[in-house]
Amino acid sequence: MQNGGGAFLIPYLIMLLLVGRPLYYLEMVMGQFASRGCIKVFDVAPLMRGVGVGQTLALLLILGYYAAVLSVSVRYFVASFGSPLAWARCEPDWSGCVDSEFKGRVQNASLRPSAEYYFNRTVLHNFWTVEDGIGVPDWKLAVCLLFCWMCITGILIKGIRSSGKASYFLAIFPYVILLVLLVRTCTLEGADQGILYLMKPQWEKLIDVQVWYAAVTQCFFSLTISLGSVIVFASYNSFTNNIYRDAMIISWLDTFTSIVSGIVVFGIVGNIAHITGNRVEDMQLQGPQLTFITYPDAIAKFDAAQNVFAVLFFLMFFLLGLGSNTGIVTTIVTAVRDRFPELPNWKVVISIAIYGFCCGLVYITPGGLHVLDVVDKYGVTLTTLTLVMLEIVTFCWMYGVEQIGHDIQLMLSRRTGVFWRVCWSFVTFGIIAVIWVFSFIQYTPLPVPLGMTVFGWCLYAFVISQVAIWAVYALCERKEEKLLDRIKAACQPTSDWGPEDSTVRSQYQAERSKRSEENRAQSVGVGKCVLRKMCNTFVQK
């Protein structure tokens, strides 16, 4: 809606091809090859370990608000058992309201559906500004939030294997509901106009850097790249697991899911616009409102079994969120236990759950969505965009694309195609760097008080500063006398870096040492060495 409908699909697909998929495959390779979490994997270049720490901190920020949004779905799930649906009809004090279950057309374009009033006034008690503070948490949402964290803790308290078993149901069931909603949406009056708006490009939007910025961030969060989760889950694979196949299936399935979800959302928005007499492009719905207004509005218009579909939909939403939350918590647990292996798994999980619940209370206040926007923009989106460039520098330039190709050959017995090597060497980094620069050039603050904006920049500075802090720590640990020698040594993998199996690791280290000797014999210049790692792209030895 914010990025021109169909105009967004073009940069999204381009970014998916040139940024999303290469990074997803790269992170899977590094995680599976070394069998290490998102911080330990930076043993590949200890100087850059702060990148992994920063990504973990970004995940901690996401953890604070993700379960809070999930708690709203639990509230709707409970309300779905009432008849009629709580959001289907207007309350007497909701002026300018039209029943969401109404299927006709009204003449007053200023009217809004009852689903919108229910979300803003009954569920969140939403403040439109936060000048006077964010308010206090809603007790009903607090109970729902507690329930969410009890479920997450119950799944993960026994370890990663239990979350893997739960994922079969958590991942498959939502597709059934999504396809049902797709069929129903396509039969709504006016849905065609919304879907047409999604599919018809607005070419002038393609020169707007913010559209490309949104496309990159959508790829990041949809595929969960540059947050450590992919590395962590890949680290639990067997060494010879076919991650190339997995990466292709998951990335294409993710794209398919995103487009189908987009069709459902825009079809419903088109229906709301038709009923209220608005144009699709004038419908100002965004963020959580798209989930908790458009979908409930569509369900309220079902001819039969409204309660059944409402229960199934919000169960689906809860299960999807539960799956994502367990992934986030697993990533953080792995990072902590890699550093402190003596800590029992259950203690780490419970500590994270307590932290997540306490942070979540902030986001279920009347002004919570404003806080969410600030934390998401400054503490997560901007930091992720910055850290992913440093991740590429670490893996592809310091460790080297050529070496990654040999690692893939050792794991999968397959050569790495030119497309992947070109993207890893400079294309992916170049695209992200350009968008990152323009995101600061065209920066516009959120419509929140100055204090919240300052808080957002402080979050950004705190996360990014981890790179410098841990770099200094890595240099202090070195024994070399000269600073330049310390930097060179801290850019090299640790002595135990490589496959988890000792036999395979010995083979890897022998082959790598042989190539290093050959490279030193050809050139001793650091600059030429780095340049070769970056640009030795079109030929894999």
mmCIF file with all atom_site columns, N, CA and C in Angstrom, residues 333-368:
data_model
loop_
_atom_site.group_PDB
_atom_site.id
_atom_site.type_symbol
_atom_site.label_atom_id
_atom_site.label_alt_id
_atom_site.label_comp_id
_atom_site.label_asym_id
_atom_site.label_entity_id
_atom_site.label_seq_id
_atom_site.pdbx_PDB_ins_code
_atom_site.Cartn_x
_atom_site.Cartn_y
_atom_site.Cartn_z
_atom_site.occupancy
_atom_site.B_iso_or_equiv
_atom_site.pdbx_formal_charge
_atom_site.auth_seq_id
_atom_site.auth_comp_id
_atom_site.auth_asym_id
_atom_site.auth_atom_id
_atom_site.pdbx_PDB_model_num
ATOM 1   N N  . VAL A 1 333 ? 19.087 -18.546 22.187 1.00 0.00 ? 333 VAL A N  1
ATOM 2   C CA . VAL A 1 333 ? 19.537 -19.595 23.108 1.00 0.00 ? 333 VAL A CA 1
ATOM 3   C C  . VAL A 1 333 ? 20.853 -20.199 22.615 1.00 0.00 ? 333 VAL A C  1
ATOM 4   N N  . THR A 1 334 ? 20.928 -20.467 21.320 1.00 0.00 ? 334 THR A N  1
ATOM 5   C CA . THR A 1 334 ? 22.154 -21.040 20.748 1.00 0.00 ? 334 THR A CA 1
ATOM 6   C C  . THR A 1 334 ? 23.337 -20.098 20.922 1.00 0.00 ? 334 THR A C  1
ATOM 7   N N  . ALA A 1 335 ? 23.108 -18.795 20.690 1.00 0.00 ? 335 ALA A N  1
ATOM 8   C CA . ALA A 1 335 ? 24.179 -17.812 20.851 1.00 0.00 ? 335 ALA A CA 1
ATOM 9   C C  . ALA A 1 335 ? 24.677 -17.774 22.294 1.00 0.00 ? 335 ALA A C  1
ATOM 10  N N  . VAL A 1 336 ? 23.744 -17.834 23.243 1.00 0.00 ? 336 VAL A N  1
ATOM 11  C CA . VAL A 1 336 ? 24.123 -17.792 24.660 1.00 0.00 ? 336 VAL A CA 1
ATOM 12  C C  . VAL A 1 336 ? 24.867 -19.055 25.063 1.00 0.00 ? 336 VAL A C  1
ATOM 13  N N  . ARG A 1 337 ? 24.367 -20.210 24.641 1.00 0.00 ? 337 ARG A N  1
ATOM 14  C CA . ARG A 1 337 ? 24.969 -21.474 25.072 1.00 0.00 ? 337 ARG A CA 1
ATOM 15  C C  . ARG A 1 337 ? 26.273 -21.766 24.334 1.00 0.00 ? 337 ARG A C  1
ATOM 16  N N  . ASP A 1 338 ? 26.461 -21.175 23.146 1.00 0.00 ? 338 ASP A N  1
ATOM 17  C CA . ASP A 1 338 ? 27.775 -21.280 22.504 1.00 0.00 ? 338 ASP A CA 1
ATOM 18  C C  . ASP A 1 338 ? 28.835 -20.586 23.347 1.00 0.00 ? 338 ASP A C  1
ATOM 19  N N  . ARG A 1 339 ? 28.420 -19.477 23.973 1.00 0.00 ? 339 ARG A N  1
ATOM 20  C CA . ARG A 1 339 ? 29.346 -18.699 24.798 1.00 0.00 ? 339 ARG A CA 1
ATOM 21  C C  . ARG A 1 339 ? 29.476 -19.279 26.207 1.00 0.00 ? 339 ARG A C  1
ATOM 22  N N  . PHE A 1 340 ? 28.346 -19.784 26.733 1.00 0.00 ? 340 PHE A N  1
ATOM 23  C CA . PHE A 1 340 ? 28.336 -20.345 28.087 1.00 0.00 ? 340 PHE A CA 1
ATOM 24  C C  . PHE A 1 340 ? 27.723 -21.755 28.050 1.00 0.00 ? 340 PHE A C  1
ATOM 25  N N  . PRO A 1 341 ? 28.461 -22.727 27.550 1.00 0.00 ? 341 PRO A N  1
ATOM 26  C CA . PRO A 1 341 ? 27.897 -24.084 27.354 1.00 0.00 ? 341 PRO A CA 1
ATOM 27  C C  . PRO A 1 341 ? 27.480 -24.766 28.658 1.00 0.00 ? 341 PRO A C  1
ATOM 28  N N  . GLU A 1 342 ? 27.978 -24.281 29.794 1.00 0.00 ? 342 GLU A N  1
ATOM 29  C CA . GLU A 1 342 ? 27.629 -24.922 31.062 1.00 0.00 ? 342 GLU A CA 1
ATOM 30  C C  . GLU A 1 342 ? 26.215 -24.583 31.522 1.00 0.00 ? 342 GLU A C  1
ATOM 31  N N  . LEU A 1 343 ? 25.596 -23.544 30.925 1.00 0.00 ? 343 LEU A N  1
ATOM 32  C CA . LEU A 1 343 ? 24.242 -23.156 31.328 1.00 0.00 ? 343 LEU A CA 1
ATOM 33  C C  . LEU A 1 343 ? 23.222 -24.176 30.839 1.00 0.00 ? 343 LEU A C  1
ATOM 34  N N  . PRO A 1 344 ? 22.327 -24.652 31.700 1.00 0.00 ? 344 PRO A N  1
ATOM 35  C CA . PRO A 1 344 ? 21.269 -25.574 31.251 1.00 0.00 ? 344 PRO A CA 1
ATOM 36  C C  . PRO A 1 344 ? 20.327 -24.877 30.272 1.00 0.00 ? 344 PRO A C  1
ATOM 37  N N  . ASN A 1 345 ? 19.824 -25.639 29.306 1.00 0.00 ? 345 ASN A N  1
ATOM 38  C CA . ASN A 1 345 ? 18.949 -25.076 28.278 1.00 0.00 ? 345 ASN A CA 1
ATOM 39  C C  . ASN A 1 345 ? 17.711 -24.424 28.894 1.00 0.00 ? 345 ASN A C  1
ATOM 40  N N  . TRP A 1 346 ? 17.130 -25.071 29.908 1.00 0.00 ? 346 TRP A N  1
ATOM 41  C CA . TRP A 1 346 ? 15.862 -24.580 30.461 1.00 0.00 ? 346 TRP A CA 1
ATOM 42  C C  . TRP A 1 346 ? 16.027 -23.239 31.160 1.00 0.00 ? 346 TRP A C  1
ATOM 43  N N  . LYS A 1 347 ? 17.178 -23.019 31.786 1.00 0.00 ? 347 LYS A N  1
ATOM 44  C CA . LYS A 1 347 ? 17.408 -21.740 32.451 1.00 0.00 ? 347 LYS A CA 1
ATOM 45  C C  . LYS A 1 347 ? 17.504 -20.596 31.437 1.00 0.00 ? 347 LYS A C  1
ATOM 46  N N  . VAL A 1 348 ? 18.169 -20.866 30.330 1.00 0.00 ? 348 VAL A N  1
ATOM 47  C CA . VAL A 1 348 ? 18.306 -19.837 29.287 1.00 0.00 ? 348 VAL A CA 1
ATOM 48  C C  . VAL A 1 348 ? 16.946 -19.521 28.685 1.00 0.00 ? 348 VAL A C  1
ATOM 49  N N  . VAL A 1 349 ? 16.167 -20.568 28.386 1.00 0.00 ? 349 VAL A N  1
ATOM 50  C CA . VAL A 1 349 ? 14.842 -20.370 27.777 1.00 0.00 ? 349 VAL A CA 1
ATOM 51  C C  . VAL A 1 349 ? 13.931 -19.567 28.706 1.00 0.00 ? 349 VAL A C  1
ATOM 52  N N  . ILE A 1 350 ? 13.896 -19.924 29.981 1.00 0.00 ? 350 ILE A N  1
ATOM 53  C CA . ILE A 1 350 ? 13.028 -19.225 30.930 1.00 0.00 ? 350 ILE A CA 1
ATOM 54  C C  . ILE A 1 350 ? 13.465 -17.771 31.112 1.00 0.00 ? 350 ILE A C  1
ATOM 55  N N  . SER A 1 351 ? 14.770 -17.519 31.146 1.00 0.00 ? 351 SER A N  1
ATOM 56  C CA . SER A 1 351 ? 15.273 -16.142 31.276 1.00 0.00 ? 351 SER A CA 1
ATOM 57  C C  . SER A 1 351 ? 14.855 -15.294 30.085 1.00 0.00 ? 351 SER A C  1
ATOM 58  N N  . ILE A 1 352 ? 14.963 -15.862 28.890 1.00 0.00 ? 352 ILE A N  1
ATOM 59  C CA . ILE A 1 352 ? 14.562 -15.134 27.682 1.00 0.00 ? 352 ILE A CA 1
ATOM 60  C C  . ILE A 1 352 ? 13.057 -14.894 27.682 1.00 0.00 ? 352 ILE A C  1
ATOM 61  N N  . ALA A 1 353 ? 12.293 -15.875 28.152 1.00 0.00 ? 353 ALA A N  1
ATOM 62  C CA . ALA A 1 353 ? 10.834 -15.731 28.205 1.00 0.00 ? 353 ALA A CA 1
ATOM 63  C C  . ALA A 1 353 ? 10.423 -14.604 29.150 1.00 0.00 ? 353 ALA A C  1
ATOM 64  N N  . ILE A 1 354 ? 11.081 -14.510 30.295 1.00 0.00 ? 354 ILE A N  1
ATOM 65  C CA . ILE A 1 354 ? 10.770 -13.432 31.252 1.00 0.00 ? 354 ILE A CA 1
ATOM 66  C C  . ILE A 1 354 ? 11.089 -12.080 30.632 1.00 0.00 ? 354 ILE A C  1
ATOM 67  N N  . TYR A 1 355 ? 12.257 -11.997 29.968 1.00 0.00 ? 355 TYR A N  1
ATOM 68  C CA . TYR A 1 355 ? 12.627 -10.755 29.275 1.00 0.00 ? 355 TYR A CA 1
ATOM 69  C C  . TYR A 1 355 ? 11.587 -10.398 28.205 1.00 0.00 ? 355 TYR A C  1
ATOM 70  N N  . GLY A 1 356 ? 11.217 -11.391 27.398 1.00 0.00 ? 356 GLY A N  1
ATOM 71  C CA . GLY A 1 356 ? 10.268 -11.143 26.317 1.00 0.00 ? 356 GLY A CA 1
ATOM 72  C C  . GLY A 1 356 ? 8.914  -10.693 26.820 1.00 0.00 ? 356 GLY A C  1
ATOM 73  N N  . PHE A 1 357 ? 8.448  -11.295 27.919 1.00 0.00 ? 357 PHE A N  1
ATOM 74  C CA . PHE A 1 357 ? 7.151  -10.918 28.477 1.00 0.00 ? 357 PHE A CA 1
ATOM 75  C C  . PHE A 1 357 ? 7.187  -9.482  29.004 1.00 0.00 ? 357 PHE A C  1
ATOM 76  N N  . CYS A 1 358 ? 8.245  -9.134  29.715 1.00 0.00 ? 358 CYS A N  1
ATOM 77  C CA . CYS A 1 358 ? 8.342  -7.781  30.281 1.00 0.00 ? 358 CYS A CA 1
ATOM 78  C C  . CYS A 1 358 ? 8.415  -6.727  29.171 1.00 0.00 ? 358 CYS A C  1
ATOM 79  N N  . CYS A 1 359 ? 9.200  -6.990  28.128 1.00 0.00 ? 359 CYS A N  1
ATOM 80  C CA . CYS A 1 359 ? 9.275  -6.050  27.004 1.00 0.00 ? 359 CYS A CA 1
ATOM 81  C C  . CYS A 1 359 ? 7.944  -5.975  26.268 1.00 0.00 ? 359 CYS A C  1
ATOM 82  N N  . GLY A 1 360 ? 7.279  -7.120  26.137 1.00 0.00 ? 360 GLY A N  1
ATOM 83  C CA . GLY A 1 360 ? 6.020  -7.162  25.411 1.00 0.00 ? 360 GLY A CA 1
ATOM 84  C C  . GLY A 1 360 ? 4.936  -6.307  26.028 1.00 0.00 ? 360 GLY A C  1
ATOM 85  N N  . LEU A 1 361 ? 4.992  -6.113  27.328 1.00 0.00 ? 361 LEU A N  1
ATOM 86  C CA . LEU A 1 361 ? 3.986  -5.287  28.003 1.00 0.00 ? 361 LEU A CA 1
ATOM 87  C C  . LEU A 1 361 ? 3.986  -3.857  27.456 1.00 0.00 ? 361 LEU A C  1
ATOM 88  N N  . VAL A 1 362 ? 5.146  -3.376  27.018 1.00 0.00 ? 362 VAL A N  1
ATOM 89  C CA . VAL A 1 362 ? 5.233  -2.017  26.466 1.00 0.00 ? 362 VAL A CA 1
ATOM 90  C C  . VAL A 1 362 ? 4.409  -1.900  25.194 1.00 0.00 ? 362 VAL A C  1
ATOM 91  N N  . TYR A 1 363 ? 4.423  -2.947  24.382 1.00 0.00 ? 363 TYR A N  1
ATOM 92  C CA . TYR A 1 363 ? 3.790  -2.887  23.065 1.00 0.00 ? 363 TYR A CA 1
ATOM 93  C C  . TYR A 1 363 ? 2.286  -3.134  23.094 1.00 0.00 ? 363 TYR A C  1
ATOM 94  N N  . ILE A 1 364 ? 1.739  -3.550  24.231 1.00 0.00 ? 364 ILE A N  1
ATOM 95  C CA . ILE A 1 364 ? 0.284  -3.739  24.308 1.00 0.00 ? 364 ILE A CA 1
ATOM 96  C C  . ILE A 1 364 ? -0.369 -2.595  25.086 1.00 0.00 ? 364 ILE A C  1
ATOM 97  N N  . THR A 1 365 ? 0.356  -1.496  25.204 1.00 0.00 ? 365 THR A N  1
ATOM 98  C CA . THR A 1 365 ? -0.227 -0.266  25.742 1.00 0.00 ? 365 THR A CA 1
ATOM 99  C C  . THR A 1 365 ? -0.946 0.465   24.614 1.00 0.00 ? 365 THR A C  1
ATOM 100 N N  . PRO A 1 366 ? -1.781 1.464   24.910 1.00 0.00 ? 366 PRO A N  1
ATOM 101 C CA . PRO A 1 366 ? -2.460 2.222   23.845 1.00 0.00 ? 366 PRO A CA 1
ATOM 102 C C  . PRO A 1 366 ? -1.499 2.869   22.846 1.00 0.00 ? 366 PRO A C  1
ATOM 103 N N  . GLY A 1 367 ? -0.321 3.272   23.303 1.00 0.00 ? 367 GLY A N  1
ATOM 104 C CA . GLY A 1 367 ? 0.662  3.864   22.393 1.00 0.00 ? 367 GLY A CA 1
ATOM 105 C C  . GLY A 1 367 ? 1.726  2.889   21.945 1.00 0.00 ? 367 GLY A C  1
ATOM 106 N N  . GLY A 1 368 ? 1.494  1.613   22.175 1.00 0.00 ? 368 GLY A N  1
ATOM 107 C CA . GLY A 1 368 ? 2.504  0.600   21.894 1.00 0.00 ? 368 GLY A CA 1
ATOM 108 C C  . GLY A 1 368 ? 2.918  0.495   20.445 1.00 0.00 ? 368 GLY A C  1
#
